[in-house]
Amino acid sequence: MRKNKKPNAKSKPKGKFIGIGILAIIAAIIGVIALIGGLDLNISKTALNTNNGSPILGSESASVTIIEFGDYQCHFCRKWNIETKPLIDKNYLQTGKAKMIYMDLPIIGADSLKAHESSYCANEQDLYWKYHDYLYSNQGHENDGWAREENLKILASSFEGLDLEKFNKCLDSGKYTNRVTDNKNIGIRIGVSSTPMFVVIGPDKSTTQIAGAQPFSVFQKIIDEKLAS
């Protein structure tokens, strides 16, 4: 009589691994959708008001607008500012194809609020974007005190071209607290819950959202699609 063969124990994990692989692919697809264009932010002409955001970087007449919601204590914001922003600046901002606006979203800790206020004190001396990059370049760890008011003043003392007395007086006054808070509330109102978060607006007013410190290639693809539309 022919005996029934016992199931091959080694064959069982194979199906398990295939299943895991399929799940990983599905998760990756969902991740891409979440990162680009599938975030479903509540964006409208009234909600996404950038009037109190940063000065425009690039040409005001550029047909594509890049809006970044960031926090000066955010490590990934720093990463994007150092690695990706220079390439966007070179290829799109300096060429007049796109412009950029930075919106304050100080959500990491209490010190973040003062760091964002300080950027507008630098703006009074027409040094907003230079100071913006300076803050990210000298970023400490989250909530370790580097962004407290007294430390911001020390940091600013080494910032070339800044009238330190005027800067410190501005920072002490708290005159930009409401501006920063209003920008934060705009971000929260449309559903931004992490930084960095980007909204790319085309000449036809279509919007694409990008979450996280994505590489230049991601922005290049989206901006080029907007320019071609």
mmCIF file of C-alpha atoms in Angstrom:
data_model
loop_
_atom_site.group_PDB
_atom_site.id
_atom_site.type_symbol
_atom_site.label_atom_id
_atom_site.label_comp_id
_atom_site.label_asym_id
_atom_site.label_seq_id
_atom_site.Cartn_x
_atom_site.Cartn_y
_atom_site.Cartn_z
ATOM 1 C CA MET A 1 0.000 0.000 0.000
ATOM 2 C CA ARG A 2 1.280 3.453 -0.910
ATOM 3 C CA LYS A 3 1.785 5.621 2.109
ATOM 4 C CA ASN A 4 0.566 9.182 2.090
ATOM 5 C CA LYS A 5 3.411 11.637 1.988
ATOM 6 C CA LYS A 6 3.779 13.904 4.963
ATOM 7 C CA PRO A 7 3.437 17.571 4.216
ATOM 8 C CA ASN A 8 6.763 19.244 3.587
ATOM 9 C CA ALA A 9 7.295 21.444 6.629
ATOM 10 C CA LYS A 10 9.784 23.579 4.715
ATOM 11 C CA SER A 11 7.165 24.533 2.136
ATOM 12 C CA LYS A 12 4.910 26.358 4.601
ATOM 13 C CA PRO A 13 7.020 29.490 5.209
ATOM 14 C CA LYS A 14 7.276 30.101 1.453
ATOM 15 C CA GLY A 15 3.611 31.021 1.174
ATOM 16 C CA LYS A 16 3.905 33.086 4.312
ATOM 17 C CA PHE A 17 6.797 35.079 2.883
ATOM 18 C CA ILE A 18 4.943 35.636 -0.395
ATOM 19 C CA GLY A 19 2.008 36.990 1.581
ATOM 20 C CA ILE A 20 4.282 39.295 3.546
ATOM 21 C CA GLY A 21 5.859 40.474 0.297
ATOM 22 C CA ILE A 22 2.481 41.316 -1.199
ATOM 23 C CA LEU A 23 1.499 43.220 1.938
ATOM 24 C CA ALA A 24 4.790 45.160 1.799
ATOM 25 C CA ILE A 25 4.118 46.164 -1.821
ATOM 26 C CA ILE A 26 0.597 47.306 -0.949
ATOM 27 C CA ALA A 27 1.951 49.274 2.012
ATOM 28 C CA ALA A 28 4.542 50.923 -0.227
ATOM 29 C CA ILE A 29 1.877 51.946 -2.736
ATOM 30 C CA ILE A 30 -0.278 53.373 0.042
ATOM 31 C CA GLY A 31 2.782 55.199 1.367
ATOM 32 C CA VAL A 32 3.435 56.852 -1.985
ATOM 33 C CA ILE A 33 -0.195 57.939 -2.242
ATOM 34 C CA ALA A 34 0.010 59.374 1.279
ATOM 35 C CA LEU A 35 3.220 61.235 0.515
ATOM 36 C CA ILE A 36 2.187 62.762 -2.783
ATOM 37 C CA GLY A 37 -1.230 64.126 -3.570
ATOM 38 C CA GLY A 38 -3.288 61.853 -1.365
ATOM 39 C CA LEU A 39 -3.200 63.747 1.914
ATOM 40 C CA ASP A 40 -6.597 65.354 1.448
ATOM 41 C CA LEU A 41 -5.753 68.623 3.158
ATOM 42 C CA ASN A 42 -8.709 70.966 3.424
ATOM 43 C CA ILE A 43 -7.286 73.572 1.061
ATOM 44 C CA SER A 44 -9.409 76.459 -0.143
ATOM 45 C CA LYS A 45 -8.766 80.030 -1.198
ATOM 46 C CA THR A 46 -9.910 81.277 2.194
ATOM 47 C CA ALA A 47 -8.167 78.661 4.343
ATOM 48 C CA LEU A 48 -4.718 78.768 2.724
ATOM 49 C CA ASN A 49 -3.933 82.431 3.303
ATOM 50 C CA THR A 50 -0.177 83.030 2.991
ATOM 51 C CA ASN A 51 -0.276 86.826 3.341
ATOM 52 C CA ASN A 52 1.445 86.706 6.751
ATOM 53 C CA GLY A 53 3.946 84.048 5.781
ATOM 54 C CA SER A 54 7.509 84.636 4.685
ATOM 55 C CA PRO A 55 8.583 87.053 1.972
ATOM 56 C CA ILE A 56 8.385 85.390 -1.431
ATOM 57 C CA LEU A 57 11.582 83.635 -2.485
ATOM 58 C CA GLY A 58 11.876 83.820 -6.262
ATOM 59 C CA SER A 59 9.928 85.852 -8.792
ATOM 60 C CA GLU A 60 6.487 87.063 -7.725
ATOM 61 C CA SER A 61 5.273 86.412 -11.288
ATOM 62 C CA ALA A 62 6.359 82.749 -11.285
ATOM 63 C CA SER A 63 3.509 80.451 -12.325
ATOM 64 C CA VAL A 64 4.177 77.704 -9.739
ATOM 65 C CA THR A 65 4.037 78.317 -5.990
ATOM 66 C CA ILE A 66 5.669 76.072 -3.387
ATOM 67 C CA ILE A 67 4.346 76.510 0.157
ATOM 68 C CA GLU A 68 6.236 74.886 3.013
ATOM 69 C CA PHE A 69 4.861 74.416 6.520
ATOM 70 C CA GLY A 70 7.828 73.996 8.834
ATOM 71 C CA ASP A 71 9.219 74.226 12.356
ATOM 72 C CA TYR A 72 12.752 75.503 13.015
ATOM 73 C CA GLN A 73 13.243 72.718 15.573
ATOM 74 C CA CYS A 74 12.222 70.026 13.068
ATOM 75 C CA HIS A 75 15.145 67.777 12.079
ATOM 76 C CA PHE A 76 13.575 66.745 8.772
ATOM 77 C CA CYS A 77 12.848 70.381 7.921
ATOM 78 C CA ARG A 78 16.556 71.053 8.380
ATOM 79 C CA LYS A 79 17.427 68.066 6.202
ATOM 80 C CA TRP A 80 15.155 69.311 3.410
ATOM 81 C CA ASN A 81 16.427 72.877 3.715
ATOM 82 C CA ILE A 82 20.037 71.770 3.364
ATOM 83 C CA GLU A 83 19.690 68.960 0.817
ATOM 84 C CA THR A 84 16.683 69.750 -1.394
ATOM 85 C CA LYS A 85 15.956 73.469 -1.203
ATOM 86 C CA PRO A 86 19.248 74.555 -2.852
ATOM 87 C CA LEU A 87 18.414 72.432 -5.916
ATOM 88 C CA ILE A 88 14.901 73.860 -6.117
ATOM 89 C CA ASP A 89 16.360 77.339 -5.746
ATOM 90 C CA LYS A 90 18.866 76.786 -8.551
ATOM 91 C CA ASN A 91 16.511 75.072 -11.000
ATOM 92 C CA TYR A 92 13.176 76.770 -10.377
ATOM 93 C CA LEU A 93 13.336 79.833 -8.116
ATOM 94 C CA GLN A 94 16.319 81.552 -9.700
ATOM 95 C CA THR A 95 15.043 80.764 -13.190
ATOM 96 C CA GLY A 96 11.663 82.399 -12.539
ATOM 97 C CA LYS A 97 9.678 79.179 -12.944
ATOM 98 C CA ALA A 98 8.541 78.892 -9.333
ATOM 99 C CA LYS A 99 8.357 80.878 -6.124
ATOM 100 C CA MET A 100 8.386 79.732 -2.516
ATOM 101 C CA ILE A 101 6.614 80.819 0.667
ATOM 102 C CA TYR A 102 7.410 79.496 4.152
ATOM 103 C CA MET A 103 4.549 79.202 6.642
ATOM 104 C CA ASP A 104 5.248 78.938 10.369
ATOM 105 C CA LEU A 105 4.056 75.750 12.066
ATOM 106 C CA PRO A 106 5.766 75.780 15.492
ATOM 107 C CA ILE A 107 4.429 72.533 16.930
ATOM 108 C CA ILE A 108 7.497 70.773 18.376
ATOM 109 C CA GLY A 109 7.840 72.756 21.590
ATOM 110 C CA ALA A 110 7.447 76.096 23.346
ATOM 111 C CA ASP A 111 10.841 77.333 22.081
ATOM 112 C CA SER A 112 9.746 76.970 18.472
ATOM 113 C CA LEU A 113 7.424 79.962 18.754
ATOM 114 C CA LYS A 114 10.251 82.375 19.605
ATOM 115 C CA ALA A 115 12.480 80.976 16.862
ATOM 116 C CA HIS A 116 9.791 81.726 14.303
ATOM 117 C CA GLU A 117 9.203 85.190 15.735
ATOM 118 C CA SER A 118 12.915 85.909 15.381
ATOM 119 C CA SER A 119 12.764 85.272 11.626
ATOM 120 C CA TYR A 120 10.465 88.266 11.209
ATOM 121 C CA CYS A 121 12.790 90.405 13.321
ATOM 122 C CA ALA A 122 15.509 89.517 10.802
ATOM 123 C CA ASN A 123 13.038 90.320 8.034
ATOM 124 C CA GLU A 124 12.841 93.906 9.329
ATOM 125 C CA GLN A 125 16.445 94.170 8.135
ATOM 126 C CA ASP A 126 15.722 92.432 4.801
ATOM 127 C CA LEU A 127 17.541 89.306 5.984
ATOM 128 C CA TYR A 128 14.659 86.831 6.266
ATOM 129 C CA TRP A 129 15.833 84.042 3.965
ATOM 130 C CA LYS A 130 19.482 84.331 4.921
ATOM 131 C CA TYR A 131 18.506 84.104 8.592
ATOM 132 C CA HIS A 132 16.051 81.283 7.814
ATOM 133 C CA ASP A 133 18.910 79.182 6.440
ATOM 134 C CA TYR A 134 21.158 80.259 9.314
ATOM 135 C CA LEU A 135 18.689 78.946 11.904
ATOM 136 C CA TYR A 136 18.471 75.562 10.220
ATOM 137 C CA SER A 137 22.247 75.348 9.807
ATOM 138 C CA ASN A 138 22.704 75.995 13.544
ATOM 139 C CA GLN A 139 19.797 73.866 14.745
ATOM 140 C CA GLY A 140 20.250 71.996 18.014
ATOM 141 C CA HIS A 141 18.266 69.040 19.327
ATOM 142 C CA GLU A 142 14.531 69.290 19.838
ATOM 143 C CA ASN A 143 13.627 71.220 22.993
ATOM 144 C CA ASP A 144 17.194 71.266 24.346
ATOM 145 C CA GLY A 145 17.084 75.054 24.772
ATOM 146 C CA TRP A 146 18.952 76.177 21.657
ATOM 147 C CA ALA A 147 15.874 78.110 20.451
ATOM 148 C CA ARG A 148 15.124 79.913 23.705
ATOM 149 C CA GLU A 149 15.088 83.691 23.461
ATOM 150 C CA GLU A 150 18.425 84.235 25.220
ATOM 151 C CA ASN A 151 20.134 81.620 23.052
ATOM 152 C CA LEU A 152 18.640 83.043 19.863
ATOM 153 C CA LYS A 153 20.235 86.364 20.778
ATOM 154 C CA ILE A 154 23.610 84.664 21.243
ATOM 155 C CA LEU A 155 23.176 82.892 17.918
ATOM 156 C CA ALA A 156 22.213 86.149 16.216
ATOM 157 C CA SER A 157 25.353 87.856 17.535
ATOM 158 C CA SER A 158 27.377 85.810 15.025
ATOM 159 C CA PHE A 159 25.018 86.475 12.131
ATOM 160 C CA GLU A 160 26.744 88.705 9.617
ATOM 161 C CA GLY A 161 25.088 91.971 8.652
ATOM 162 C CA LEU A 162 22.507 92.012 11.458
ATOM 163 C CA ASP A 163 21.947 95.039 13.675
ATOM 164 C CA LEU A 164 21.903 93.072 16.915
ATOM 165 C CA GLU A 165 20.487 95.836 19.099
ATOM 166 C CA LYS A 166 17.538 96.333 16.782
ATOM 167 C CA PHE A 167 17.039 92.564 16.481
ATOM 168 C CA ASN A 168 17.059 92.013 20.258
ATOM 169 C CA LYS A 169 14.631 94.868 20.853
ATOM 170 C CA CYS A 170 12.259 93.374 18.288
ATOM 171 C CA LEU A 171 12.509 89.914 19.855
ATOM 172 C CA ASP A 172 11.857 91.281 23.357
ATOM 173 C CA SER A 173 8.738 93.102 22.167
ATOM 174 C CA GLY A 174 6.863 89.964 21.088
ATOM 175 C CA LYS A 175 5.461 91.965 18.178
ATOM 176 C CA TYR A 176 5.343 88.931 15.866
ATOM 177 C CA THR A 177 3.770 86.423 18.253
ATOM 178 C CA ASN A 178 0.315 86.847 16.704
ATOM 179 C CA ARG A 179 1.689 86.580 13.169
ATOM 180 C CA VAL A 180 3.371 83.260 13.901
ATOM 181 C CA THR A 181 0.345 81.958 15.812
ATOM 182 C CA ASP A 182 -1.996 82.907 12.967
ATOM 183 C CA ASN A 183 0.178 81.038 10.454
ATOM 184 C CA LYS A 184 0.226 78.001 12.728
ATOM 185 C CA ASN A 185 -3.566 78.088 13.023
ATOM 186 C CA ILE A 186 -3.924 78.235 9.227
ATOM 187 C CA GLY A 187 -1.834 75.077 8.918
ATOM 188 C CA ILE A 188 -3.777 73.257 11.620
ATOM 189 C CA ARG A 189 -7.095 74.371 10.129
ATOM 190 C CA ILE A 190 -6.322 72.787 6.762
ATOM 191 C CA GLY A 191 -5.103 69.567 8.392
ATOM 192 C CA VAL A 192 -1.307 69.900 8.577
ATOM 193 C CA SER A 193 -0.173 67.818 11.552
ATOM 194 C CA SER A 194 3.534 67.251 10.873
ATOM 195 C CA THR A 195 6.519 69.044 9.377
ATOM 196 C CA PRO A 196 7.725 69.583 6.788
ATOM 197 C CA MET A 197 4.582 69.628 4.675
ATOM 198 C CA PHE A 198 4.407 71.161 1.212
ATOM 199 C CA VAL A 199 1.667 72.359 -1.096
ATOM 200 C CA VAL A 200 2.611 72.906 -4.756
ATOM 201 C CA ILE A 201 0.168 75.103 -6.674
ATOM 202 C CA GLY A 202 0.172 75.177 -10.478
ATOM 203 C CA PRO A 203 -0.791 77.988 -12.850
ATOM 204 C CA ASP A 204 -4.257 76.408 -13.133
ATOM 205 C CA LYS A 205 -4.598 76.542 -9.295
ATOM 206 C CA SER A 206 -4.357 72.755 -9.022
ATOM 207 C CA THR A 207 -2.664 71.631 -5.800
ATOM 208 C CA THR A 208 -0.430 68.704 -4.949
ATOM 209 C CA GLN A 209 0.611 67.940 -1.385
ATOM 210 C CA ILE A 210 3.973 66.460 -0.426
ATOM 211 C CA ALA A 211 4.702 65.187 3.078
ATOM 212 C CA GLY A 212 8.155 64.941 4.555
ATOM 213 C CA ALA A 213 11.696 65.746 3.467
ATOM 214 C CA GLN A 214 11.312 64.255 0.004
ATOM 215 C CA PRO A 215 14.276 64.392 -2.420
ATOM 216 C CA PHE A 216 14.600 66.858 -5.280
ATOM 217 C CA SER A 217 13.419 64.281 -7.831
ATOM 218 C CA VAL A 218 9.950 64.189 -6.230
ATOM 219 C CA PHE A 219 9.571 67.967 -6.406
ATOM 220 C CA GLN A 220 11.067 68.098 -9.904
ATOM 221 C CA LYS A 221 8.464 65.698 -11.257
ATOM 222 C CA ILE A 222 5.545 67.559 -9.706
ATOM 223 C CA ILE A 223 6.769 71.064 -10.588
ATOM 224 C CA ASP A 224 7.476 70.038 -14.195
ATOM 225 C CA GLU A 225 3.979 68.572 -14.467
ATOM 226 C CA LYS A 226 2.516 71.835 -13.165
ATOM 227 C CA LEU A 227 4.565 73.883 -15.629
ATOM 228 C CA ALA A 228 3.428 71.690 -18.513
ATOM 229 C CA SER A 229 -0.267 71.872 -17.617
#
